[in-house]
mmCIF file of C-alpha atoms in Angstrom:
data_model
loop_
_atom_site.group_PDB
_atom_site.id
_atom_site.type_symbol
_atom_site.label_atom_id
_atom_site.label_comp_id
_atom_site.label_asym_id
_atom_site.label_seq_id
_atom_site.Cartn_x
_atom_site.Cartn_y
_atom_site.Cartn_z
ATOM 1 C CA MET A 1 -17.929 16.328 3.038
ATOM 2 C CA THR A 2 -19.149 12.166 2.380
ATOM 3 C CA THR A 3 -22.274 11.197 1.627
ATOM 4 C CA HIS A 4 -23.940 7.504 1.634
ATOM 5 C CA GLU A 5 -27.261 8.228 -0.256
ATOM 6 C CA SER A 6 -26.995 7.474 -3.582
ATOM 7 C CA THR A 7 -23.954 5.148 -2.908
ATOM 8 C CA PRO A 8 -23.033 3.601 -6.552
ATOM 9 C CA LEU A 9 -23.925 -0.167 -4.681
ATOM 10 C CA GLU A 10 -22.952 -1.812 -8.501
ATOM 11 C CA HIS A 11 -20.143 -0.220 -8.490
ATOM 12 C CA PRO A 12 -18.263 -3.683 -10.844
ATOM 13 C CA VAL A 13 -14.900 -4.220 -7.667
ATOM 14 C CA LEU A 14 -16.580 -3.856 -4.630
ATOM 15 C CA ALA A 15 -17.036 -7.305 -5.042
ATOM 16 C CA GLN A 16 -13.097 -7.319 -5.812
ATOM 17 C CA ALA A 17 -12.609 -5.053 -2.875
ATOM 18 C CA CYS A 18 -14.076 -6.692 0.111
ATOM 19 C CA ALA A 19 -12.521 -10.051 -1.186
ATOM 20 C CA VAL A 20 -9.339 -8.528 -1.418
ATOM 21 C CA MET A 21 -9.818 -7.856 2.359
ATOM 22 C CA ARG A 22 -10.567 -11.128 3.244
ATOM 23 C CA GLU A 23 -7.971 -12.817 1.265
ATOM 24 C CA ALA A 24 -6.088 -10.311 3.640
ATOM 25 C CA TYR A 25 -7.363 -11.148 6.519
ATOM 26 C CA GLU A 26 -7.298 -14.926 5.431
ATOM 27 C CA ARG A 27 -3.273 -14.703 5.549
ATOM 28 C CA GLY A 28 -2.972 -12.597 8.441
ATOM 29 C CA TRP A 29 -1.480 -9.573 6.837
ATOM 30 C CA ILE A 30 -3.932 -7.628 8.734
ATOM 31 C CA SER A 31 -6.152 -8.279 11.831
ATOM 32 C CA THR A 32 -9.855 -7.714 12.437
ATOM 33 C CA ARG A 33 -10.993 -4.194 11.798
ATOM 34 C CA ASP A 34 -7.388 -3.250 10.300
ATOM 35 C CA GLY A 35 -6.648 -1.873 6.447
ATOM 36 C CA ASN A 36 -8.825 0.023 4.281
ATOM 37 C CA VAL A 37 -9.374 -0.012 0.442
ATOM 38 C CA SER A 38 -10.935 2.888 -1.324
ATOM 39 C CA VAL A 39 -12.101 2.571 -5.187
ATOM 40 C CA ALA A 40 -12.599 5.191 -8.197
ATOM 41 C CA MET A 41 -15.366 5.937 -10.204
ATOM 42 C CA SER A 42 -14.667 5.128 -13.439
ATOM 43 C CA ASP A 43 -16.511 8.723 -14.643
ATOM 44 C CA ARG A 44 -14.328 10.466 -12.048
ATOM 45 C CA ARG A 45 -16.342 12.260 -9.619
ATOM 46 C CA GLY A 46 -15.187 10.842 -6.840
ATOM 47 C CA PHE A 47 -14.544 7.187 -4.991
ATOM 48 C CA LEU A 48 -15.346 5.021 -2.226
ATOM 49 C CA VAL A 49 -13.552 4.225 0.699
ATOM 50 C CA SER A 50 -14.069 0.965 2.935
ATOM 51 C CA ALA A 51 -16.042 2.294 5.854
ATOM 52 C CA SER A 52 -13.551 3.405 9.194
ATOM 53 C CA GLY A 53 -13.567 -0.006 11.966
ATOM 54 C CA VAL A 54 -15.378 -1.976 10.304
ATOM 55 C CA ILE A 55 -14.717 -6.624 10.108
ATOM 56 C CA LYS A 56 -12.883 -6.687 7.036
ATOM 57 C CA HIS A 57 -12.507 -10.166 6.728
ATOM 58 C CA ALA A 58 -16.457 -9.143 6.222
ATOM 59 C CA LEU A 59 -16.832 -6.496 4.545
ATOM 60 C CA ALA A 60 -19.770 -5.966 2.321
ATOM 61 C CA PRO A 61 -20.928 -3.515 -0.596
ATOM 62 C CA SER A 62 -22.672 -1.251 1.554
ATOM 63 C CA GLN A 63 -19.838 -0.918 4.433
ATOM 64 C CA PHE A 64 -18.429 1.599 2.056
ATOM 65 C CA VAL A 65 -18.874 5.732 1.691
ATOM 66 C CA PHE A 66 -18.684 8.147 -1.779
ATOM 67 C CA VAL A 67 -16.199 11.002 -1.169
ATOM 68 C CA PRO A 68 -17.459 13.278 -4.226
ATOM 69 C CA ALA A 69 -14.504 14.858 -6.564
ATOM 70 C CA ASP A 70 -15.496 18.045 -5.664
ATOM 71 C CA PRO A 71 -16.281 18.596 -1.731
ATOM 72 C CA ALA A 72 -18.873 20.765 -2.621
ATOM 73 C CA ALA A 73 -20.924 18.349 -4.911
ATOM 74 C CA ALA A 74 -21.571 16.736 -2.006
ATOM 75 C CA GLY A 75 -24.931 15.584 -0.472
ATOM 76 C CA ALA A 76 -25.597 15.526 3.415
ATOM 77 C CA ALA A 77 -23.091 13.747 5.597
ATOM 78 C CA ASN A 78 -23.651 10.245 6.198
ATOM 79 C CA THR A 79 -24.296 9.615 9.988
ATOM 80 C CA ALA A 80 -24.538 6.022 9.469
ATOM 81 C CA LEU A 81 -20.889 5.210 8.091
ATOM 82 C CA ARG A 82 -17.998 7.415 8.805
ATOM 83 C CA PRO A 83 -14.730 6.456 5.464
ATOM 84 C CA SER A 84 -11.559 5.010 6.510
ATOM 85 C CA GLY A 85 -9.333 6.876 9.054
ATOM 86 C CA GLU A 86 -6.810 6.531 6.323
ATOM 87 C CA LEU A 87 -9.266 9.089 3.828
ATOM 88 C CA ASP A 88 -7.095 11.961 4.058
ATOM 89 C CA LEU A 89 -4.029 9.514 2.348
ATOM 90 C CA HIS A 90 -6.798 7.736 -0.233
ATOM 91 C CA ARG A 91 -7.652 11.528 -1.482
ATOM 92 C CA ARG A 92 -4.526 12.086 -2.216
ATOM 93 C CA LEU A 93 -3.543 9.200 -4.198
ATOM 94 C CA GLN A 94 -7.056 9.223 -5.748
ATOM 95 C CA ALA A 95 -6.740 12.834 -7.353
ATOM 96 C CA LEU A 96 -2.948 11.883 -7.567
ATOM 97 C CA LEU A 97 -3.134 8.739 -9.866
ATOM 98 C CA SER A 98 -6.566 9.627 -11.590
ATOM 99 C CA GLY A 99 -6.406 8.386 -14.734
ATOM 100 C CA ARG A 100 -3.364 6.020 -14.172
ATOM 101 C CA ALA A 101 -4.663 3.553 -11.048
ATOM 102 C CA LEU A 102 -8.330 2.726 -9.835
ATOM 103 C CA THR A 103 -7.416 1.333 -6.247
ATOM 104 C CA VAL A 104 -5.252 2.191 -3.312
ATOM 105 C CA LEU A 105 -5.106 -0.134 -1.011
ATOM 106 C CA HIS A 106 -3.258 0.014 2.502
ATOM 107 C CA LEU A 107 -2.201 -3.744 4.856
ATOM 108 C CA HIS A 108 -0.564 -4.720 7.191
ATOM 109 C CA PRO A 109 1.393 -7.616 5.425
ATOM 110 C CA THR A 110 4.029 -9.824 8.384
ATOM 111 C CA HIS A 111 6.459 -9.665 6.587
ATOM 112 C CA ILE A 112 7.119 -6.680 4.918
ATOM 113 C CA VAL A 113 7.244 -5.216 7.868
ATOM 114 C CA ALA A 114 9.351 -7.008 9.756
ATOM 115 C CA ALA A 115 11.342 -6.614 7.189
ATOM 116 C CA LEU A 116 11.211 -2.588 7.274
ATOM 117 C CA TYR A 117 11.301 -3.137 11.131
ATOM 118 C CA ALA A 118 14.472 -4.974 10.584
ATOM 119 C CA GLY A 119 15.747 -1.497 8.279
ATOM 120 C CA ARG A 120 16.066 -3.279 5.007
ATOM 121 C CA ASN A 121 15.367 -0.800 1.672
ATOM 122 C CA LEU A 122 12.374 -2.650 0.113
ATOM 123 C CA ALA A 123 13.372 -0.683 -3.625
ATOM 124 C CA ASP A 124 17.067 -2.796 -3.127
ATOM 125 C CA LEU A 125 15.633 -5.654 -1.712
ATOM 126 C CA SER A 126 13.300 -6.017 -4.630
ATOM 127 C CA ALA A 127 16.146 -5.102 -6.979
ATOM 128 C CA ASP A 128 18.044 -9.217 -6.718
ATOM 129 C CA PHE A 129 14.337 -10.716 -7.534
ATOM 130 C CA PRO A 130 13.217 -10.301 -11.199
ATOM 131 C CA GLU A 131 10.152 -12.032 -11.118
ATOM 132 C CA VAL A 132 9.404 -8.573 -8.867
ATOM 133 C CA THR A 133 10.691 -6.157 -10.936
ATOM 134 C CA ARG A 134 9.547 -7.241 -14.389
ATOM 135 C CA TYR A 135 5.270 -6.487 -12.467
ATOM 136 C CA THR A 136 6.221 -4.538 -9.265
ATOM 137 C CA ARG A 137 7.473 -1.294 -8.965
ATOM 138 C CA VAL A 138 9.063 -0.928 -5.478
ATOM 139 C CA GLY A 139 8.745 3.021 -4.639
ATOM 140 C CA PRO A 140 11.000 4.233 -1.207
ATOM 141 C CA ASN A 141 10.834 3.961 2.378
ATOM 142 C CA ILE A 142 7.958 5.640 4.407
ATOM 143 C CA PRO A 143 9.383 6.894 7.304
ATOM 144 C CA ALA A 144 7.387 5.532 10.323
ATOM 145 C CA LEU A 145 4.851 7.918 10.640
ATOM 146 C CA PRO A 146 1.965 8.553 12.308
ATOM 147 C CA ALA A 147 -0.972 6.376 11.208
ATOM 148 C CA THR A 148 -3.821 8.331 9.575
ATOM 149 C CA SER A 149 -1.741 11.542 10.116
ATOM 150 C CA THR A 150 -1.791 14.643 7.544
ATOM 151 C CA GLU A 151 2.086 13.827 7.722
ATOM 152 C CA LEU A 152 1.770 10.046 6.160
ATOM 153 C CA ALA A 153 -0.524 10.975 3.379
ATOM 154 C CA GLU A 154 1.856 13.678 2.428
ATOM 155 C CA ALA A 155 4.204 11.243 2.462
ATOM 156 C CA CYS A 156 2.892 9.197 0.462
ATOM 157 C CA GLU A 157 1.787 11.372 -2.215
ATOM 158 C CA ALA A 158 5.031 12.519 -2.412
ATOM 159 C CA ALA A 159 6.582 9.293 -3.231
ATOM 160 C CA PHE A 160 3.890 8.272 -5.343
ATOM 161 C CA GLN A 161 4.784 11.622 -7.826
ATOM 162 C CA PRO A 162 9.542 11.426 -8.361
ATOM 163 C CA ALA A 163 11.001 13.487 -9.638
ATOM 164 C CA LEU A 164 12.079 11.117 -11.957
ATOM 165 C CA GLY A 165 10.876 7.564 -13.885
ATOM 166 C CA PRO A 166 7.726 6.061 -13.337
ATOM 167 C CA ALA A 167 5.711 6.291 -10.337
ATOM 168 C CA PRO A 168 5.618 2.887 -8.104
ATOM 169 C CA HIS A 169 2.823 0.247 -7.560
ATOM 170 C CA ILE A 170 3.523 0.030 -4.225
ATOM 171 C CA LEU A 171 5.381 1.596 -0.732
ATOM 172 C CA GLY A 172 6.659 0.207 2.266
ATOM 173 C CA LEU A 173 5.794 2.564 5.131
ATOM 174 C CA ASP A 174 7.996 1.502 8.433
ATOM 175 C CA ARG A 175 6.466 -0.291 11.491
ATOM 176 C CA HIS A 176 2.710 0.121 9.852
ATOM 177 C CA GLY A 177 2.139 -1.768 6.336
ATOM 178 C CA VAL A 178 2.039 -1.220 3.042
ATOM 179 C CA VAL A 179 0.253 0.980 0.329
ATOM 180 C CA ALA A 180 -0.657 -0.614 -2.977
ATOM 181 C CA VAL A 181 -2.371 0.662 -6.318
ATOM 182 C CA GLY A 182 -3.244 -0.795 -9.170
ATOM 183 C CA LYS A 183 -5.981 -1.012 -12.680
ATOM 184 C CA THR A 184 -8.142 -3.393 -9.651
ATOM 185 C CA PRO A 185 -8.338 -4.254 -5.951
ATOM 186 C CA TRP A 186 -6.105 -7.697 -7.300
ATOM 187 C CA GLU A 187 -3.540 -6.146 -9.324
ATOM 188 C CA ALA A 188 -2.958 -3.781 -6.159
ATOM 189 C CA PHE A 189 -3.006 -6.813 -4.048
ATOM 190 C CA GLU A 190 -0.738 -9.502 -6.597
ATOM 191 C CA HIS A 191 1.716 -6.225 -5.565
ATOM 192 C CA VAL A 192 1.262 -6.561 -2.212
ATOM 193 C CA GLU A 193 1.514 -10.077 -2.318
ATOM 194 C CA ARG A 194 4.869 -10.777 -4.750
ATOM 195 C CA LEU A 195 6.863 -8.021 -2.113
ATOM 196 C CA GLU A 196 5.395 -10.194 1.062
ATOM 197 C CA HIS A 197 6.972 -13.105 -0.567
ATOM 198 C CA ILE A 198 10.280 -11.731 -0.934
ATOM 199 C CA CYS A 199 10.496 -10.075 2.441
ATOM 200 C CA ARG A 200 9.163 -13.421 3.279
ATOM 201 C CA ILE A 201 13.165 -15.565 1.203
ATOM 202 C CA ALA A 202 15.017 -12.266 2.743
ATOM 203 C CA LEU A 203 14.440 -12.745 6.440
ATOM 204 C CA ALA A 204 14.879 -16.658 5.841
ATOM 205 C CA ALA A 205 17.720 -15.472 4.613
ATOM 206 C CA GLY A 206 18.888 -13.732 7.223
ATOM 207 C CA HIS A 207 21.416 -11.082 6.881
ATOM 208 C CA ARG A 208 24.267 -12.665 4.405
ATOM 209 C CA HIS A 209 22.704 -10.414 1.105
ATOM 210 C CA ILE A 210 22.891 -6.933 3.190
ATOM 211 C CA HIS A 211 25.826 -4.861 1.008
ATOM 212 C CA HIS A 212 28.446 -3.441 2.427
ATOM 213 C CA PRO A 213 30.549 -0.614 1.776
ATOM 214 C CA ASP A 214 34.016 -1.336 0.657
ATOM 215 C CA ALA A 215 36.640 -0.920 3.944
ATOM 216 C CA ILE A 216 39.522 1.334 3.147
ATOM 217 C CA ASP A 217 42.420 1.757 5.598
ATOM 218 C CA GLU A 218 43.233 5.263 5.626
ATOM 219 C CA GLU A 219 46.726 4.909 6.777
ATOM 220 C CA THR A 220 48.013 2.307 3.840
ATOM 221 C CA GLY A 221 44.432 2.854 1.005
ATOM 222 C CA HIS A 222 44.133 -1.102 1.364
ATOM 223 C CA VAL A 223 40.462 -1.822 0.082
ATOM 224 C CA THR A 224 39.439 -5.053 1.697
ATOM 225 C CA ARG A 225 36.744 -5.480 -0.254
ATOM 226 C CA ARG A 226 33.109 -6.791 1.741
ATOM 227 C CA PRO A 227 30.365 -9.245 0.744
#
């Protein structure tokens, strides 16, 4: 259950979260009512998530819905605003990343989505660009799954807790967009910005840098090196 009563609208990064969504709209990374963002409360009693269906380039702190970490602690249901349709995604990631990240950001950046649609592996692609890997860990591509679905939320939750190595900062969602995390909304935004930048470069370059396995002639054993 969610509540709007006693929502701490003085949360220090809500203004940043609103500014991030406005900037995403200006860059064409979302349309008017697309995308969503959540920020955790510093006392870990829950998080604030952008409301469903609101105009994102005019997002205001009053358009966030408080979601308690413990559903049993919720007060009266908020009848004025509904939380984002991706609430399950935000709830899972906020719980998983508690203590490591305060913001979960979901956007639809054009060139990242285009690269995914073209079949590019974003983690492999980013490995060719040191200015991305220096600051941003790109996780595995998430396959095309229905928006707002439990399946999508579960797939992202699993990808943000890899069996080996550190957790990623950003995931690409095939035919959909990205989910990025950060200590602040602007930090999460920067992970999106870096990945979007190199996807734009890669798409402009075409397929020249896609790795193809070496071909082996089964009769002669001759190996043909491919670029």
